[in-house]
XYZ file of C-alpha atoms in Angstrom:
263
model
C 0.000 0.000 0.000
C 1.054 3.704 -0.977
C -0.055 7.512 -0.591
C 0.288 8.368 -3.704
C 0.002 12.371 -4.106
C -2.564 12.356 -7.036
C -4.150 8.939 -6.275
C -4.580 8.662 -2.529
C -4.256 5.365 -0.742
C -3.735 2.556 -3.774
C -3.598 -0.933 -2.372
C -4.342 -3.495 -4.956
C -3.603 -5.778 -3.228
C -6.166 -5.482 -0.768
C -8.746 -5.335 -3.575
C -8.922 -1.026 -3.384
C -7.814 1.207 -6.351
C -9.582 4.614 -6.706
C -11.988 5.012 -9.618
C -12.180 8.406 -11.661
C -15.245 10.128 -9.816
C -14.074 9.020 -6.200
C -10.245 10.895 -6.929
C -12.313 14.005 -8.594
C -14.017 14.374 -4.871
C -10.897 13.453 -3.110
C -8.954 16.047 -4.863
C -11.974 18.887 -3.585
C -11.804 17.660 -0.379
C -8.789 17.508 1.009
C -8.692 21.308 -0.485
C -11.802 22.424 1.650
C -10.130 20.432 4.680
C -6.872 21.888 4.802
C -6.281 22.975 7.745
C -3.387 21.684 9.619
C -5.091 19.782 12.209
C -9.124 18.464 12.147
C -9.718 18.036 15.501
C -11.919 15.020 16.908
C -13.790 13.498 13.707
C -15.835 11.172 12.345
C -16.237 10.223 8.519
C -20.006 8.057 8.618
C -20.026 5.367 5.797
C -16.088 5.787 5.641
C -16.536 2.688 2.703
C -12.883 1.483 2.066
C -11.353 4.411 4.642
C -8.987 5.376 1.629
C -9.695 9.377 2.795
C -10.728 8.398 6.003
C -6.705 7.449 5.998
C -5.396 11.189 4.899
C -8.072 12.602 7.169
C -6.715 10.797 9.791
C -3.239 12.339 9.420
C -4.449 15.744 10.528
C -6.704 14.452 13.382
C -6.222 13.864 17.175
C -9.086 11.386 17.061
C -10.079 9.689 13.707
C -13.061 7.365 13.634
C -14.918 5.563 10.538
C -18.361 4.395 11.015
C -19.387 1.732 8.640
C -22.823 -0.577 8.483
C -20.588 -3.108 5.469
C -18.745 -6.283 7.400
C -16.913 -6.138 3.517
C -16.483 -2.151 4.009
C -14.731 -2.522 7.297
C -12.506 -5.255 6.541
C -11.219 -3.246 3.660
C -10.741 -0.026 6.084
C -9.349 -1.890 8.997
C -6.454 -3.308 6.637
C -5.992 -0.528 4.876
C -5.334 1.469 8.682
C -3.285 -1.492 9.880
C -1.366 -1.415 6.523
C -0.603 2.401 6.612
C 0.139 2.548 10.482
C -2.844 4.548 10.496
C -3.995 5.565 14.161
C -8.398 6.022 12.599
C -10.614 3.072 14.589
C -13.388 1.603 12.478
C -16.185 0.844 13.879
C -20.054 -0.523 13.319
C -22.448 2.143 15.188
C -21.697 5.063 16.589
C -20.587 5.640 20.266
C -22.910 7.742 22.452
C -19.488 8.707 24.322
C -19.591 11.214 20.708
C -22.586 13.518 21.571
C -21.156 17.259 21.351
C -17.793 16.363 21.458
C -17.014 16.372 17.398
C -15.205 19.209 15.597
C -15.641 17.698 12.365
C -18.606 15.373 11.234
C -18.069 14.036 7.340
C -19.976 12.096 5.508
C -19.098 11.759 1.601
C -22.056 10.508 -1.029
C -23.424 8.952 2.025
C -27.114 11.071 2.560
C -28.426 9.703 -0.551
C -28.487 6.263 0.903
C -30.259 7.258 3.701
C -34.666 7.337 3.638
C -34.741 9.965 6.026
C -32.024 12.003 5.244
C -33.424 14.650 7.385
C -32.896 12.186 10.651
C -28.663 11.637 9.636
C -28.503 14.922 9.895
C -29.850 15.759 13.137
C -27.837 12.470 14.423
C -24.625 14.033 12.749
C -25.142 17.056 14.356
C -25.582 15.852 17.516
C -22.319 14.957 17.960
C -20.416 18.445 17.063
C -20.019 20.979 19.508
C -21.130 23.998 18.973
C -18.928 26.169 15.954
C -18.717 22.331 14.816
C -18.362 21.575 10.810
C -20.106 19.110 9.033
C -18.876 18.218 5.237
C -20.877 16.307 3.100
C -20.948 15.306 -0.348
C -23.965 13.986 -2.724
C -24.749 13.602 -6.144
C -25.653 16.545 -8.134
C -29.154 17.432 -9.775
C -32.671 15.317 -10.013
C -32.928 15.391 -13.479
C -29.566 13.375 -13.385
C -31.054 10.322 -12.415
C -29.968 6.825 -13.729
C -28.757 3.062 -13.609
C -26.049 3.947 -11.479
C -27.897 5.811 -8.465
C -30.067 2.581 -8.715
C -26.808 0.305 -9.068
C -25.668 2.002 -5.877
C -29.105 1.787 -3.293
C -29.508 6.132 -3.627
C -32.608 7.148 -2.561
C -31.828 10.520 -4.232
C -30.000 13.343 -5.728
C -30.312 16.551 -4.691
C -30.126 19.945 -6.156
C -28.473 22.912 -4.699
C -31.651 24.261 -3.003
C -32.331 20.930 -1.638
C -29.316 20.285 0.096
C -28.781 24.148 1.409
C -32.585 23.904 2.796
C -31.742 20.501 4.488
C -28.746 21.695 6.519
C -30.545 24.975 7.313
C -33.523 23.721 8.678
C -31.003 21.371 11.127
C -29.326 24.881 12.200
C -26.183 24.837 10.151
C -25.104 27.888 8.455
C -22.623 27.150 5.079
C -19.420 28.188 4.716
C -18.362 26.538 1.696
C -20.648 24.782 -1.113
C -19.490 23.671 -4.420
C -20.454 21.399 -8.067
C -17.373 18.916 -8.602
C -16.467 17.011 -11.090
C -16.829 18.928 -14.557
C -16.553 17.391 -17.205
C -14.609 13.967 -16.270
C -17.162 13.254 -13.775
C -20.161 14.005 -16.408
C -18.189 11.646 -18.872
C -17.731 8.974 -16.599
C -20.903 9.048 -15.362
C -22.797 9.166 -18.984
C -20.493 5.847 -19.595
C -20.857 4.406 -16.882
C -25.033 4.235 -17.246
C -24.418 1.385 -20.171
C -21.860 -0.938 -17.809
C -24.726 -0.198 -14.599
C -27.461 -1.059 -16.995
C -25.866 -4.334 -18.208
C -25.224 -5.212 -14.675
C -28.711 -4.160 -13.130
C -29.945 -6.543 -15.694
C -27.313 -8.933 -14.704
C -28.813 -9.307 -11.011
C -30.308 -12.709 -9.820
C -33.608 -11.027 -8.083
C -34.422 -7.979 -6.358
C -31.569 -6.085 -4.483
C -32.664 -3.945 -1.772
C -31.221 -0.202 -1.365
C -29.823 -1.212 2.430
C -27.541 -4.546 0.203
C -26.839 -2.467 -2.536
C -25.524 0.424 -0.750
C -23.279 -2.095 1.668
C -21.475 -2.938 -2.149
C -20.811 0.311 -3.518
C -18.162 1.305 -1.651
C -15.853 -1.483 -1.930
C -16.834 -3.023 -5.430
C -14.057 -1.974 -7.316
C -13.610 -5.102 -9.632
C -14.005 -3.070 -12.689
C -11.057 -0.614 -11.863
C -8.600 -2.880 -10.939
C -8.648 -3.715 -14.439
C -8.223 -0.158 -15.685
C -6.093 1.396 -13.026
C -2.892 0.539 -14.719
C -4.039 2.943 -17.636
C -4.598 5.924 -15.226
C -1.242 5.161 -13.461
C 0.434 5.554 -16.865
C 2.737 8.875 -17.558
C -0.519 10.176 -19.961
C -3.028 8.963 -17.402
C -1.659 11.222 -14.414
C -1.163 14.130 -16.795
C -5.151 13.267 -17.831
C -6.028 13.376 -14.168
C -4.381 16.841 -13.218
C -5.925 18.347 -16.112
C -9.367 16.745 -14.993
C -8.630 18.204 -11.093
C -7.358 21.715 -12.479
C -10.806 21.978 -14.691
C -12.977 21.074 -11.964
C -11.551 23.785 -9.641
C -12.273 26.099 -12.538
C -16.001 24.788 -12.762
C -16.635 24.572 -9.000
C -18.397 27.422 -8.562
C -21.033 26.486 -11.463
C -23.817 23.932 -11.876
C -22.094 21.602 -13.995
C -20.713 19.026 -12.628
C -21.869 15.500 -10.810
C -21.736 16.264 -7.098
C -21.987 18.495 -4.620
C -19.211 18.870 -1.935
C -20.511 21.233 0.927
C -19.056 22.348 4.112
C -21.375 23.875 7.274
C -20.769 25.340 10.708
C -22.973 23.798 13.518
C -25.035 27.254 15.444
């Protein structure tokens, strides 16, 4: 296992490599967190902890809550691996209430029914002046295989998430659209691979079974990732992160990366 300084954690072999859309919201948010220490946190549905690991680096407490026995497994090895000092755990610990300084939870809400209920929970456990960064996929009318692939709920627009975390009491510091245009392309190819494999499913999946899978089914890019590690790959990828930061502050892209202070 490595931190690679464009990639992130990359462990094949553990079974983790970071796909395209995952390193275009990596990339935004270790730039919103950048300050040179986090505090107490907790990343909720931390999947693989692959930023749950970089996070970690900056924090005096690091925890990764995460409902997948496969998720954890993945996270625990890849903090054991890394000499990380983040704890993995199931649940959350009621020892947590008001004593967060950072709360993040990345394409996590639109798993969630009541989205509305995560957020109060989540902001339980801040302290007041508290942040809470989230990320979740951009715009309704965006809606396809692969939200269905993954167990979403939803996608939100930018007045739906901004009225959410105001009517829990959090003012925003920081909201952004990531991921134009690699994140649009990958996402209008990837509808024809989630299509073939929606149709590919023995039976009817439910959102709790598919959502425990899309964090740590990364099958697929282990069989690409040697093209993106390639000399024109990484040049490709720094030219996808330096347009995105040009597009942020437009409606363009796939996903929403916000970041909000706890009243």
């Amino acid at each position: 296992m490595l931190i690679d300084p464009l990639f992130g954690v990359v462990a094949p072999e553990l079974g983790w490599v970071p796909p395209p859309r995952f390193l275009l919201r990596r990339d935004r948010v270790l730039r919103l967190l950048s300050a040179p220490s986090l505090g107490k946190l907790v990343e909720v549905g931390c999947g693989s902890g692959s930023i749950l690991h970089e996070l970690a680096l900056k924090s005096d407490d690091a925890v990764g809550v995460e409902t997948s026995a496969r998720a954890r497994v993945l996270a625990t090895a890849i903090a054991h691996s890394g000499n990380g000092q983040q704890t993995i755990v199931e649940a959350p610990d009621a020892g947590w209430l008001q004593d967060r300084e950072l709360v993040c939870a990345f394409d996590v809400l639109e798993h969630i029914e009541d989205d509305g209920a995560a957020i109060a929970e989540w902001s339980s456990w801040l302290a007041v002046g508290g942040k809470l960064c989230v990320s979740v996929p951009a715009h309704r009318r965006r809606w396809g295989a692969g939200d269905e692939w993954a167990g979403h709920w939803r996608r939100y627009d930018r007045g739906d998430i901004e009225a959410l975390l105001a009517s829990k009491g959090f003012s925003i510091e920081h909201i952004e659209c990531y991921g134009f245009p690699l994140g649009n392309l990958s996402e209008w190819y990837g509808e024809r691979y989630y299509r073939r494999v929606l149709r590919e499913r023995r039976g009817e999946v439910n959102k709790a079974d598919a959502t425990k899978e899309s964090g740590v089914d990364r099958d697929y890019y282990l069989r690409k990732f040697r093209w993106l590690d390639s000399m024109p790959g990484r040049a490709f990828f720094r030219l996808a992160n330096a347009m995105q930061a040009v597009a942020s502050r437009t409606d363009w892209g796939t996903g929403y990366l916000v970041l909000a202070r706890k009243a």
